[in-house]
Coordinates of C-alpha atoms in Angstrom, one line a residue:
M281 CA 8.0 -0.1 -8.8
W282 CA 8.0 -3.4 -10.8
R283 CA 11.5 -4.3 -9.7
A284 CA 10.5 -3.6 -6.1
A285 CA 7.5 -5.8 -6.5
A286 CA 9.7 -8.7 -7.8
A287 CA 12.2 -8.1 -5.1
R288 CA 9.6 -8.2 -2.4
A289 CA 8.2 -11.5 -3.8
L290 CA 11.7 -12.9 -3.9
R291 CA 12.8 -11.6 -0.5
G292 CA 9.6 -12.6 1.4
G293 CA 11.2 -15.8 2.5
G294 CA 13.9 -15.8 -0.2
A295 CA 13.5 -18.2 -3.0
S296 CA 10.9 -20.2 -1.2
A297 CA 8.3 -17.4 -1.7
W298 CA 8.3 -17.8 -5.4
R299 CA 8.4 -21.6 -5.3
A300 CA 5.0 -21.5 -3.6
A301 CA 3.3 -19.5 -6.1
G302 CA 19.4 -24.1 -37.5
P303 CA 21.4 -26.9 -38.1
V304 CA 25.0 -26.2 -39.1
R305 CA 26.8 -28.6 -41.3
A306 CA 30.5 -29.3 -41.0
G307 CA 32.3 -28.3 -44.2
G308 CA 34.8 -30.1 -46.3
G309 CA 38.6 -30.2 -46.3
G310 CA 38.8 -31.4 -42.7
K311 CA 39.0 -27.8 -41.3
E312 CA 37.2 -27.4 -38.0
G313 CA 34.7 -24.6 -38.3
S314 CA 34.5 -24.6 -42.1
R315 CA 30.8 -25.2 -43.1
S316 CA 28.3 -24.7 -45.7
L317 CA 24.5 -24.3 -45.4
P318 CA 22.5 -27.2 -46.8
S319 CA 19.4 -26.7 -48.8
V320 CA 16.4 -28.6 -47.7
P321 CA 15.0 -30.7 -50.5
C322 CA 11.5 -30.7 -49.1
P323 CA 8.8 -28.7 -47.3
C324 CA 10.3 -27.8 -44.0
F325 CA 7.4 -29.5 -42.0
S326 CA 7.9 -32.8 -43.8
L327 CA 9.8 -35.7 -42.3
S328 CA 9.5 -37.8 -45.5
V329 CA 9.9 -36.2 -48.9
P330 CA 8.8 -37.2 -52.5
A331 CA 12.3 -38.4 -53.3
G332 CA 12.2 -40.9 -50.4
I333 CA 14.5 -38.9 -48.1
I334 CA 13.7 -39.2 -44.3
N335 CA 14.5 -36.2 -42.2
F336 CA 16.4 -37.1 -39.1
C337 CA 17.7 -33.7 -38.1
A338 CA 14.6 -31.6 -37.3
N339 CA 13.3 -30.3 -34.0
N340 CA 9.9 -31.5 -34.9
Y341 CA 9.9 -34.0 -32.1
L342 CA 6.1 -34.7 -32.0
G343 CA 5.5 -34.2 -35.7
L344 CA 3.0 -31.5 -34.9
S345 CA 4.3 -29.1 -37.6
S346 CA 2.5 -31.3 -40.2
H347 CA -0.4 -32.2 -38.0
P348 CA -3.6 -31.3 -40.0
E349 CA -5.3 -29.8 -37.0
V350 CA -2.3 -27.6 -36.2
I351 CA -2.1 -26.4 -39.8
R352 CA -5.9 -25.8 -39.9
A353 CA -5.7 -23.7 -36.7
A354 CA -2.9 -21.5 -38.3
V355 CA -5.0 -21.0 -41.4
E356 CA -8.0 -20.0 -39.4
A357 CA -6.0 -17.5 -37.3
L358 CA -4.5 -16.0 -40.4
E359 CA -7.9 -15.5 -42.0
K360 CA -9.5 -14.1 -38.8
F361 CA -6.7 -12.0 -37.4
G362 CA -4.5 -11.1 -40.5
A363 CA -0.9 -11.7 -41.4
G364 CA 0.5 -9.6 -38.5
L365 CA 0.0 -6.9 -36.1
S366 CA 2.6 -4.3 -37.3
S367 CA 3.2 -3.4 -33.7
V368 CA 4.8 -4.4 -30.5
R369 CA 2.6 -5.8 -27.7
F370 CA 2.1 -2.8 -25.6
I371 CA 1.0 -0.5 -28.4
C372 CA -1.6 -2.4 -30.6
G373 CA 0.1 -5.8 -30.8
T374 CA -2.0 -7.6 -28.4
Q375 CA -5.1 -9.7 -29.5
S376 CA -7.2 -12.1 -27.6
I377 CA -5.4 -15.0 -29.0
H378 CA -2.0 -13.8 -27.6
K379 CA -3.5 -13.6 -24.1
D380 CA -5.2 -16.9 -24.5
L381 CA -2.0 -18.5 -25.5
E382 CA -0.1 -17.1 -22.5
E383 CA -2.9 -18.4 -20.2
K384 CA -2.6 -21.8 -21.9
I385 CA 1.2 -22.0 -21.6
A386 CA 1.0 -21.1 -17.9
R387 CA -1.7 -23.8 -17.4
F388 CA 0.3 -26.4 -19.2
H389 CA 3.4 -25.7 -17.1
Q390 CA 1.3 -25.3 -13.9
R391 CA 2.7 -21.8 -13.3
E392 CA 0.9 -18.5 -12.5
D393 CA 1.5 -16.5 -15.7
A394 CA 3.5 -16.4 -19.0
I395 CA 4.8 -13.9 -21.5
L396 CA 5.4 -14.5 -25.2
Y397 CA 8.5 -13.5 -27.2
A398 CA 9.5 -13.8 -30.8
S399 CA 11.8 -16.6 -29.9
C400 CA 13.2 -18.3 -26.8
F401 CA 16.5 -16.6 -27.7
D402 CA 14.7 -13.4 -27.1
A403 CA 13.2 -14.8 -23.9
N404 CA 16.7 -15.7 -22.6
A405 CA 18.1 -12.3 -23.7
G406 CA 15.3 -10.5 -21.8
I407 CA 15.2 -12.2 -18.5
F408 CA 18.5 -11.8 -16.7
E409 CA 19.0 -8.1 -17.3
A410 CA 15.4 -7.3 -16.1
L411 CA 15.6 -9.5 -13.0
L412 CA 19.1 -9.4 -11.7
T413 CA 21.1 -6.4 -10.3
P414 CA 24.8 -5.9 -9.3
E415 CA 23.7 -7.2 -5.9
D416 CA 22.7 -10.5 -7.3
A417 CA 24.5 -13.6 -8.7
V418 CA 23.8 -16.0 -11.5
L419 CA 25.3 -19.6 -11.6
S420 CA 25.4 -21.1 -15.1
D421 CA 26.2 -24.5 -16.4
E422 CA 29.2 -24.2 -18.7
L423 CA 27.5 -25.9 -21.6
N424 CA 24.3 -23.8 -21.5
H425 CA 22.8 -22.7 -24.8
A426 CA 24.4 -19.7 -26.4
S427 CA 21.2 -17.6 -25.8
I428 CA 21.5 -18.2 -22.1
I429 CA 25.2 -17.2 -22.1
D430 CA 24.3 -14.0 -24.2
G431 CA 21.4 -13.2 -21.8
I432 CA 23.7 -13.5 -18.8
R433 CA 26.3 -11.3 -20.4
L434 CA 23.7 -8.5 -20.7
C435 CA 23.0 -8.4 -17.0
K436 CA 25.1 -6.8 -14.3
A437 CA 24.9 -9.6 -11.8
N438 CA 27.9 -11.4 -10.5
K439 CA 28.6 -14.4 -12.8
Y440 CA 29.7 -17.9 -11.8
R441 CA 30.1 -20.8 -14.2
Y442 CA 30.0 -24.4 -12.9
K443 CA 31.3 -27.5 -14.6
H444 CA 28.8 -29.3 -16.8
M445 CA 26.3 -31.1 -14.5
D446 CA 28.9 -31.2 -11.7
M447 CA 27.0 -30.8 -8.4
Q448 CA 30.1 -30.5 -6.3
D449 CA 31.3 -27.6 -8.4
L450 CA 27.9 -26.0 -8.2
E451 CA 27.7 -26.4 -4.5
A452 CA 31.1 -24.8 -4.2
K453 CA 30.0 -21.8 -6.3
L454 CA 26.8 -21.5 -4.3
K455 CA 28.8 -21.3 -1.1
E456 CA 31.0 -18.7 -2.7
A457 CA 27.9 -16.7 -3.9
Q458 CA 26.2 -16.5 -0.5
K459 CA 27.5 -12.9 0.0
H460 CA 25.0 -11.8 -2.8
R461 CA 21.4 -10.8 -2.3
L462 CA 19.8 -13.2 -4.7
R463 CA 21.2 -16.3 -6.3
L464 CA 19.9 -17.8 -9.6
V465 CA 21.0 -21.2 -10.9
A466 CA 20.5 -21.3 -14.7
T467 CA 20.6 -24.5 -16.7
D468 CA 19.4 -26.1 -19.9
G469 CA 16.7 -28.9 -19.0
A470 CA 18.0 -31.0 -21.9
F471 CA 21.4 -30.0 -23.5
S472 CA 20.9 -29.8 -27.3
M473 CA 24.3 -31.0 -28.4
D474 CA 24.8 -33.9 -26.2
G475 CA 21.3 -35.1 -25.5
D476 CA 21.8 -35.2 -21.7
I477 CA 19.5 -34.1 -19.1
A478 CA 20.3 -31.8 -16.2
P479 CA 20.2 -33.4 -12.8
L480 CA 17.4 -31.1 -11.6
R481 CA 16.6 -33.0 -8.4
E482 CA 20.1 -32.4 -7.2
I483 CA 20.1 -28.8 -8.5
C484 CA 16.9 -28.1 -6.7
Q485 CA 18.2 -29.7 -3.4
L486 CA 21.2 -27.5 -3.6
A487 CA 19.1 -24.5 -4.4
Q488 CA 17.0 -25.1 -1.4
K489 CA 20.0 -25.5 0.8
Y490 CA 21.5 -22.3 -0.3
D491 CA 18.3 -20.3 -0.8
A492 CA 18.7 -19.9 -4.5
L493 CA 16.2 -19.8 -7.4
V494 CA 16.3 -22.3 -10.3
F495 CA 15.9 -21.4 -14.0
T496 CA 15.6 -23.9 -16.8
D497 CA 15.6 -23.6 -20.5
E498 CA 13.2 -26.3 -21.7
C499 CA 13.5 -25.9 -25.5
H500 CA 14.5 -29.5 -26.0
A501 CA 12.1 -30.9 -23.4
T502 CA 8.8 -29.2 -23.7
G503 CA 6.2 -31.3 -25.2
F504 CA 7.7 -34.8 -24.9
L505 CA 9.7 -35.2 -21.7
G506 CA 7.8 -36.2 -18.5
P507 CA 4.5 -38.2 -18.3
N508 CA 2.5 -35.4 -19.9
G509 CA 5.3 -33.7 -21.9
R510 CA 5.7 -30.8 -19.5
G511 CA 9.5 -31.1 -19.5
T512 CA 12.4 -32.1 -17.4
D513 CA 10.9 -30.7 -14.2
E514 CA 8.0 -33.0 -14.6
L515 CA 10.2 -35.9 -15.6
L516 CA 12.3 -35.6 -12.5
G517 CA 9.5 -34.7 -10.1
V518 CA 10.5 -31.1 -9.2
M519 CA 7.8 -29.0 -10.9
D520 CA 7.2 -27.2 -7.5
K521 CA 10.9 -26.4 -7.1
V522 CA 11.8 -24.8 -10.5
T523 CA 11.0 -21.2 -10.3
I524 CA 11.3 -20.0 -13.9
I525 CA 10.9 -21.8 -17.2
N526 CA 11.9 -20.5 -20.7
S527 CA 11.0 -22.5 -23.7
T528 CA 10.0 -22.3 -27.3
L529 CA 7.0 -22.7 -29.7
G530 CA 9.4 -23.4 -32.6
K531 CA 10.4 -27.1 -31.9
A532 CA 7.8 -29.6 -30.5
L533 CA 4.9 -27.1 -30.2
G534 CA 4.2 -26.7 -33.8
G535 CA 7.7 -25.9 -35.1
A536 CA 7.1 -22.3 -36.4
A537 CA 8.5 -19.6 -34.1
G538 CA 8.1 -17.9 -30.8
G539 CA 9.3 -18.4 -27.2
Y540 CA 8.1 -17.7 -23.7
T541 CA 8.8 -17.3 -20.0
T542 CA 6.5 -18.8 -17.5
G543 CA 6.7 -18.5 -13.7
P544 CA 5.4 -16.3 -10.8
K545 CA 3.1 -13.5 -11.7
P546 CA 5.4 -10.8 -10.2
L547 CA 8.2 -11.9 -12.4
I548 CA 6.0 -11.8 -15.6
D549 CA 4.7 -8.4 -14.5
L550 CA 8.3 -7.2 -14.2
L551 CA 9.2 -8.6 -17.7
R552 CA 6.2 -6.8 -19.3
Q553 CA 7.6 -3.5 -18.1
R554 CA 11.4 -4.1 -18.3
S555 CA 12.2 -6.9 -20.8
R556 CA 13.7 -5.2 -23.8
P557 CA 13.2 -8.0 -26.5
Y558 CA 9.5 -8.0 -25.4
L559 CA 9.1 -4.3 -25.4
F560 CA 10.8 -3.6 -28.7
S561 CA 9.9 -6.7 -30.9
N562 CA 6.8 -7.2 -33.0
S563 CA 4.0 -9.3 -31.7
L564 CA 3.9 -12.9 -32.8
P565 CA 1.9 -13.4 -36.0
P566 CA -1.6 -14.8 -35.6
A567 CA -0.9 -17.9 -37.6
V568 CA 2.0 -18.8 -35.3
V569 CA -0.1 -18.2 -32.3
G570 CA -2.9 -20.3 -33.8
C571 CA -0.7 -23.3 -34.5
A572 CA 1.1 -23.2 -31.1
S573 CA -2.2 -22.9 -29.2
K574 CA -3.6 -26.0 -31.1
A575 CA -0.4 -27.9 -30.4
L576 CA -0.9 -27.3 -26.7
D577 CA -4.5 -28.3 -26.9
L578 CA -3.5 -31.7 -28.4
L579 CA -0.9 -32.3 -25.6
M580 CA -3.3 -31.4 -22.8
E581 CA -6.1 -33.6 -24.3
S582 CA -3.8 -36.7 -24.4
N583 CA -0.3 -37.7 -23.5
A584 CA -0.2 -40.4 -26.2
I585 CA 2.1 -38.5 -28.5
A586 CA 4.5 -37.6 -25.8
Q587 CA 4.6 -41.1 -24.6
S588 CA 5.3 -42.5 -28.0
M589 CA 8.8 -40.9 -28.0
A590 CA 10.3 -43.2 -25.4
A591 CA 10.0 -46.4 -27.3
K592 CA 11.2 -44.9 -30.6
T593 CA 14.2 -43.2 -28.9
Q594 CA 15.2 -46.5 -27.1
R595 CA 14.9 -48.4 -30.4
F596 CA 17.3 -46.2 -32.2
R597 CA 19.8 -45.8 -29.3
S598 CA 19.9 -49.6 -28.6
K599 CA 20.3 -50.6 -32.3
M600 CA 23.1 -48.0 -32.9
T601 CA 24.9 -49.1 -29.8
A602 CA 24.7 -52.7 -30.8
A603 CA 26.2 -51.8 -34.2
G604 CA 29.2 -50.4 -32.5
F605 CA 28.5 -46.5 -32.4
T606 CA 28.9 -44.4 -29.4
I607 CA 25.7 -42.4 -28.7
S608 CA 26.0 -39.5 -26.4
G609 CA 23.3 -38.6 -23.8
K610 CA 20.7 -40.8 -22.2
D611 CA 16.9 -41.4 -23.0
H612 CA 16.5 -38.3 -25.1
P613 CA 15.5 -38.2 -28.8
I614 CA 18.6 -36.1 -29.5
C615 CA 21.0 -38.9 -30.3
P616 CA 24.5 -37.6 -31.1
V617 CA 26.6 -40.2 -33.0
M618 CA 30.0 -39.3 -31.7
L619 CA 32.7 -39.5 -34.4
G620 CA 35.4 -37.1 -33.2
D621 CA 36.7 -35.9 -36.6
A622 CA 35.1 -33.0 -38.4
R623 CA 35.9 -34.3 -41.9
L624 CA 34.5 -37.7 -41.0
A625 CA 31.3 -36.2 -39.7
S626 CA 30.9 -34.2 -42.9
V627 CA 31.5 -37.0 -45.4
M628 CA 29.4 -39.5 -43.5
A629 CA 26.5 -37.0 -43.5
E630 CA 26.8 -36.6 -47.3
D631 CA 26.8 -40.4 -47.7
M632 CA 23.8 -40.7 -45.5
L633 CA 21.9 -38.4 -47.6
N634 CA 22.8 -40.4 -50.6
R635 CA 21.2 -43.4 -48.8
G636 CA 17.9 -41.4 -48.2
I637 CA 18.7 -40.2 -44.6
Y638 CA 19.0 -36.5 -44.0
V639 CA 21.4 -35.7 -41.1
I640 CA 23.9 -33.0 -40.3
G641 CA 27.4 -33.1 -39.1
F642 CA 28.5 -30.8 -36.2
S643 CA 32.0 -29.7 -35.5
Y644 CA 33.9 -26.8 -33.8
P645 CA 32.9 -24.1 -32.9
V646 CA 29.4 -25.5 -32.5
V647 CA 30.8 -28.3 -30.4
P648 CA 34.3 -28.6 -28.7
K649 CA 37.3 -29.5 -30.9
G650 CA 37.7 -33.3 -31.2
K651 CA 34.0 -33.8 -30.4
A652 CA 32.5 -33.8 -33.9
R653 CA 29.3 -35.7 -34.3
I654 CA 26.2 -36.4 -36.4
R655 CA 23.2 -35.3 -34.4
V656 CA 20.3 -37.5 -35.0
Q657 CA 16.8 -36.4 -33.8
I658 CA 14.0 -38.9 -33.4
S659 CA 10.4 -37.8 -34.1
A660 CA 7.1 -39.3 -33.0
V661 CA 6.1 -39.6 -36.7
H662 CA 9.2 -41.8 -37.6
S663 CA 8.1 -45.4 -38.1
D664 CA 10.0 -48.4 -36.8
E665 CA 10.9 -48.9 -40.4
D666 CA 12.3 -45.5 -40.7
I667 CA 14.4 -45.9 -37.7
D668 CA 15.7 -49.3 -38.8
H669 CA 16.5 -47.9 -42.2
C670 CA 18.5 -45.1 -40.6
V671 CA 20.5 -47.5 -38.5
E672 CA 21.3 -49.7 -41.6
A673 CA 22.5 -46.7 -43.4
F674 CA 24.8 -45.6 -40.6
T675 CA 26.2 -49.1 -40.4
E676 CA 26.9 -49.1 -44.1
V677 CA 28.5 -45.6 -44.1
G678 CA 30.3 -46.2 -40.9
R679 CA 32.0 -49.4 -42.2
K680 CA 32.8 -47.6 -45.5
H681 CA 34.7 -44.7 -43.7
G682 CA 36.3 -46.8 -41.0
A683 CA 34.1 -45.4 -38.1
L684 CA 33.2 -49.0 -37.1

């Protein structure tokens, strides 16, 4: 019944019907893939620690994980609703705060409805299998997040992979996929390893031309990209053309845990009946719901925090480029310092920590061979002095190890 309802919504005019509606550190020895887990010498919500170390590798883009109102909201939810529900949503795991948060997420993204998951990994694992059949096709960017790749593997749809942000290749794959009932283009909104942003305008134009739906993962965009922080679809002016959005509560929106899908109500109704990670995972703890809800309140009250990111990101990128470093991506607070060699990324990260800057080296298999880098992430709570100190440390360490 639910699949039929979703299919009717999809097929009533095709895609247009719905349109209307942890860091891993590279190890020593120079071996690609060898790595150790760093211990964080501070509370996980802190960007500056007692020892004077500044965290430049957290997904805490807006600094809301340490915002006093967000913390207070979590404590109040914990005291009022308890530590957890000890149940999945459809048994006794739904409280008023869960429904309120889903409504708030949908309103924030200007969509019809939303559904909560334990993580965005679960949201990505749960959507493709529930929505797509062997009659359908999914077209995925080759550098999509692992959770999108795993979610697509679980479904029985016909699978096409297009070259990273290559619109000619996507169009060729869309032409090839015209024989299928439904076509879904799946892409990260912002790609977490390279800091580049999907060309959503062009993707949506192709989707409209070939009657396809568009799915975006907004984990590294929600809260700070776009005039009001709604993500890459707002940034690029295609909010009415992206059908499905998956994102996280564990990065900019409080930094704790949780993920969600938001989009047309028939889709959300289908997921509540068929999405396995939703059906068989415990409900989000009240404290997590409370802090995420307050984070959304703060964003919808003012866009000041989201807007503060652009200047800070530009400051770091321009100063690092002037110093001689190659920074991947464009205009995103993910700023990968490209080094190439895994050993170099590892030892430079160690030396950066000795200079009070906490960053992480990434190498194969997290990134392609020969593409090792130190991924720097800018936060709204970094001061100009913090950013300048980070650039100075990079310059010193880079010269020491021959990277400049």
